[in-house]
Coordinates of C-alpha atoms in Angstrom, one line a residue:
T951 CA 107.2 81.8 -12.1
T952 CA 105.6 84.1 -14.7
A953 CA 102.3 84.1 -16.6
S954 CA 104.1 84.2 -20.0
Q955 CA 106.2 81.1 -19.1
L956 CA 103.1 79.2 -17.9
L957 CA 101.0 80.1 -20.9
D958 CA 103.8 79.1 -23.2
Y959 CA 104.2 75.6 -21.8
I960 CA 100.5 74.7 -21.3
G961 CA 99.9 75.7 -25.0
R962 CA 102.8 73.6 -26.4
T963 CA 102.3 70.3 -28.2
G964 CA 104.1 67.4 -26.4
K965 CA 104.6 66.0 -22.9
Y966 CA 105.6 68.4 -20.2
I967 CA 105.6 68.5 -16.4
I968 CA 105.2 72.2 -15.6
H969 CA 106.2 73.4 -12.1
V970 CA 104.4 76.5 -10.8
E971 CA 105.9 78.6 -8.0
G972 CA 104.6 81.8 -6.6
T973 CA 101.5 83.7 -7.6
I974 CA 100.6 84.0 -11.3
Q975 CA 98.1 86.6 -12.3
L976 CA 95.8 85.6 -15.3
T977 CA 92.8 87.1 -17.0
G978 CA 90.2 84.8 -18.6
M979 CA 90.5 81.1 -19.5
H980 CA 93.6 79.6 -21.1
Q981 CA 93.7 76.3 -23.0
V982 CA 95.8 73.4 -21.7
K983 CA 96.9 71.0 -24.4
S984 CA 97.2 67.3 -24.0
D985 CA 99.9 65.5 -22.1
K986 CA 100.5 68.1 -19.4
T987 CA 101.1 67.9 -15.6
I988 CA 100.7 71.3 -14.0
L989 CA 102.2 71.0 -10.5
G990 CA 102.4 73.6 -7.7
V991 CA 105.8 73.5 -6.0
G992 CA 107.0 75.0 -2.7
T993 CA 104.5 76.5 -0.3
E994 CA 102.6 78.5 -2.9
G995 CA 101.6 77.7 -6.4
H996 CA 98.8 80.2 -6.9
I997 CA 96.7 80.9 -10.0
K998 CA 94.8 84.2 -9.5
G999 CA 92.2 86.0 -11.6
G1000 CA 91.9 83.4 -14.4
G1001 CA 91.6 79.7 -15.1
F1002 CA 92.4 76.7 -17.2
N1003 CA 90.3 75.4 -20.1
I1004 CA 90.8 71.7 -20.9
K1005 CA 89.2 71.5 -24.4
S1006 CA 89.5 68.4 -26.7
A1007 CA 92.5 67.3 -24.7
S1008 CA 93.6 64.2 -22.7
N1009 CA 96.2 63.0 -20.2
I1010 CA 96.2 66.0 -18.0
I1011 CA 97.0 66.3 -14.3
I1012 CA 96.5 69.5 -12.3
R1013 CA 97.8 69.2 -8.7
N1014 CA 98.8 71.2 -5.6
L1015 CA 97.7 74.6 -6.8
R1016 CA 95.5 77.3 -5.3
F1017 CA 92.9 79.0 -7.6
T1018 CA 91.3 82.2 -6.5
D1019 CA 89.1 85.0 -7.9
S1020 CA 88.8 83.7 -11.5
N1021 CA 86.7 86.0 -13.7
D1022 CA 85.1 82.9 -15.2
D1023 CA 85.7 79.3 -14.1
A1024 CA 88.8 78.1 -12.2
I1025 CA 88.9 74.9 -14.4
N1026 CA 86.6 74.0 -17.3
V1027 CA 86.8 70.5 -18.7
Q1028 CA 84.9 70.2 -22.0
D1029 CA 84.6 69.1 -25.6
N1030 CA 85.2 65.3 -25.2
S1031 CA 88.4 65.7 -23.1
H1032 CA 89.3 62.5 -21.3
H1033 CA 91.6 61.1 -18.6
V1034 CA 91.9 64.3 -16.5
W1035 CA 92.9 64.2 -12.8
I1036 CA 92.4 67.3 -10.6
D1037 CA 94.0 66.6 -7.3
H1038 CA 95.0 68.3 -4.0
N1039 CA 94.1 71.8 -5.1
D1040 CA 92.4 74.7 -3.2
F1041 CA 89.6 76.5 -5.1
S1042 CA 87.7 79.6 -4.0
G1043 CA 85.9 82.7 -5.3
S1044 CA 85.3 82.2 -9.0
F1045 CA 82.8 84.3 -10.9
D1046 CA 81.1 81.2 -12.4
G1047 CA 82.1 77.7 -11.3
L1048 CA 85.2 76.2 -9.6
V1049 CA 85.4 73.0 -11.6
D1050 CA 82.9 72.6 -14.5
I1051 CA 82.8 69.4 -16.6
R1052 CA 80.6 69.7 -19.7
L1053 CA 80.1 68.9 -23.4
G1054 CA 81.1 65.2 -23.4
P1055 CA 84.2 64.7 -21.3
S1056 CA 84.9 61.3 -19.6
Y1057 CA 87.2 59.6 -17.1
V1058 CA 87.7 62.7 -15.0
T1059 CA 88.7 62.4 -11.3
V1060 CA 88.4 65.2 -8.8
S1061 CA 90.1 64.2 -5.6
W1062 CA 91.5 65.6 -2.3
N1063 CA 90.6 69.2 -3.1
R1064 CA 89.1 72.0 -0.9
F1065 CA 86.3 74.1 -2.3
S1066 CA 85.2 77.2 -0.4
N1067 CA 83.7 80.7 -0.7
Q1068 CA 81.5 79.7 -3.7
D1069 CA 77.9 79.6 -4.7
K1070 CA 78.0 77.3 -7.8
T1071 CA 80.8 74.9 -7.1
C1072 CA 80.9 71.9 -9.6
L1073 CA 78.7 71.4 -12.6
I1074 CA 78.5 68.2 -14.7
G1075 CA 76.6 68.7 -18.0
S1076 CA 75.7 72.2 -19.1
S1077 CA 72.2 71.8 -20.6
D1078 CA 69.2 69.5 -20.5
D1079 CA 69.2 69.6 -24.3
N1080 CA 72.7 68.1 -24.7
G1081 CA 71.9 64.4 -24.4
S1082 CA 73.1 63.6 -27.9
L1083 CA 76.6 64.5 -26.9
D1084 CA 76.6 63.8 -23.1
L1085 CA 74.8 60.4 -22.9
G1086 CA 77.4 57.6 -22.4
R1087 CA 80.0 60.1 -21.4
L1088 CA 80.5 62.3 -18.3
K1089 CA 82.0 59.5 -16.3
V1090 CA 83.3 61.3 -13.3
T1091 CA 84.6 60.5 -9.8
Y1092 CA 84.7 62.9 -6.8
H1093 CA 86.5 61.5 -3.7
H1094 CA 88.0 62.9 -0.6
N1095 CA 87.1 66.5 -1.3
W1096 CA 86.2 69.1 1.3
F1097 CA 83.2 71.2 0.4
D1098 CA 83.7 74.0 2.9
R1099 CA 80.5 76.0 3.2
T1100 CA 79.9 76.0 -0.6
N1101 CA 76.3 76.7 -1.4
Q1102 CA 75.3 74.3 -4.2
R1103 CA 76.5 72.1 -7.1
N1104 CA 78.7 69.8 -5.0
P1105 CA 78.3 68.5 -7.7
R1106 CA 75.1 69.0 -9.8
C1107 CA 74.9 66.4 -12.5
R1108 CA 73.2 65.8 -15.9
F1109 CA 73.3 62.6 -18.0
G1110 CA 76.6 61.2 -16.7
E1111 CA 77.6 58.3 -14.4
V1112 CA 79.1 60.0 -11.3
H1113 CA 80.5 58.4 -8.2
V1114 CA 80.7 60.7 -5.2
Y1115 CA 82.4 59.0 -2.3
N1116 CA 84.3 59.8 0.9
N1117 CA 83.8 63.6 0.7
F1118 CA 83.2 66.0 3.6
Y1119 CA 80.2 68.3 3.3
D1120 CA 80.8 71.1 5.8
N1121 CA 77.7 73.3 6.2
P1122 CA 76.6 73.5 2.5
G1123 CA 74.0 76.3 2.1
S1124 CA 71.4 74.9 -0.3
Y1125 CA 72.2 71.2 -1.0
G1126 CA 75.0 68.7 -1.4
V1127 CA 74.7 66.5 -4.4
A1128 CA 72.1 66.8 -7.2
S1129 CA 71.2 64.3 -9.9
T1130 CA 69.0 65.6 -12.8
T1131 CA 68.3 64.9 -16.4
E1132 CA 69.0 61.1 -16.7
A1133 CA 72.2 61.3 -14.6
K1134 CA 73.1 58.3 -12.6
V1135 CA 74.8 59.2 -9.3
L1136 CA 76.1 57.0 -6.5
V1137 CA 76.6 59.0 -3.2
E1138 CA 78.6 56.7 -1.0
G1139 CA 80.5 57.0 2.3
N1140 CA 80.3 60.8 2.6
Y1141 CA 80.2 62.8 5.8
F1142 CA 77.4 65.4 6.0
L1143 CA 77.8 68.1 8.7
N1144 CA 74.9 70.6 9.2
T1145 CA 73.4 69.7 5.9
S1146 CA 69.6 70.2 5.5
R1147 CA 69.5 68.7 2.0
P1148 CA 72.4 66.2 1.5
T1149 CA 71.0 65.1 -1.9
S1150 CA 68.5 66.3 -4.5
V1151 CA 67.0 64.5 -7.5
Q1152 CA 65.5 67.7 -9.2
E1153 CA 66.8 71.2 -9.4
G1154 CA 65.6 74.3 -11.3
S1155 CA 63.6 73.3 -14.5
S1156 CA 65.7 70.1 -15.0
P1157 CA 63.8 66.7 -14.7
E1158 CA 64.7 64.2 -12.1
G1159 CA 67.8 62.0 -12.3
Y1160 CA 68.7 58.7 -10.6
L1161 CA 70.5 58.7 -7.3
Q1162 CA 71.4 56.0 -4.8
A1163 CA 72.9 56.8 -1.4
R1164 CA 74.6 54.3 0.8
N1165 CA 76.9 54.2 3.9
N1166 CA 76.8 58.0 4.4
Y1167 CA 77.2 59.6 7.8
F1168 CA 74.9 62.4 9.0
N1169 CA 75.8 64.9 11.8
N1170 CA 73.1 67.4 12.5
S1171 CA 71.8 66.7 9.0
D1172 CA 68.8 65.2 7.3
T1173 CA 69.2 61.5 7.7
T1174 CA 66.9 60.5 4.8
P1175 CA 68.5 62.0 1.7
E1176 CA 66.5 62.1 -1.6
T1177 CA 67.0 59.0 -3.7
R1178 CA 65.5 57.7 -7.0
G1179 CA 65.8 54.4 -8.8
V1180 CA 69.1 52.7 -9.5
A1181 CA 72.3 54.6 -10.3
F1182 CA 75.2 52.4 -11.5
D1183 CA 77.8 50.1 -10.3
P1184 CA 81.2 51.9 -10.4

């Protein structure tokens, strides 16, 4: 129920299930060590003003929390972390990204979350020059998320193998899913509402990625999303 308790337990070595109740005010990013489940309980488990940094860690679940107004990212997964599950959370209003996955993580699942009130939502791969670390990694799944009027990066991918399925795109401003810089992205079974660019295979100065789209539903949206080549078989 307090910031000091939360930071104590997420920074400990060993296996913990950490229940969060009420609003906890943080500043900046705070490292979560391996073997942690951070679980919102009751009607309100709320992380406000700061976020979690999952760095060189594994076996982490973050579930049933609300993240608002982070002065950086809400969650940053980086530095070869693996086996991370981000599930049933509500994210909005971060200064940078809501959930960024960069610098070689793998086996990350982002499921059943709501993303709202955000420009740059979810980034996979931070740089076009990072192939030596990211190639063969960045294996990520997004499923059953609600992208609620988020502008871009829903997600935006570099290098990785990314499966984006059964998500709801609700009035995204710029685009839905982007594949760049050797990424292989399968966009499958999603619902696009009022979406002028459901997919993109080139953004900014990044070269094109690979993207396949199948069995998606388009409501007042472009029914011919951008595709390129063969992605991968999840």
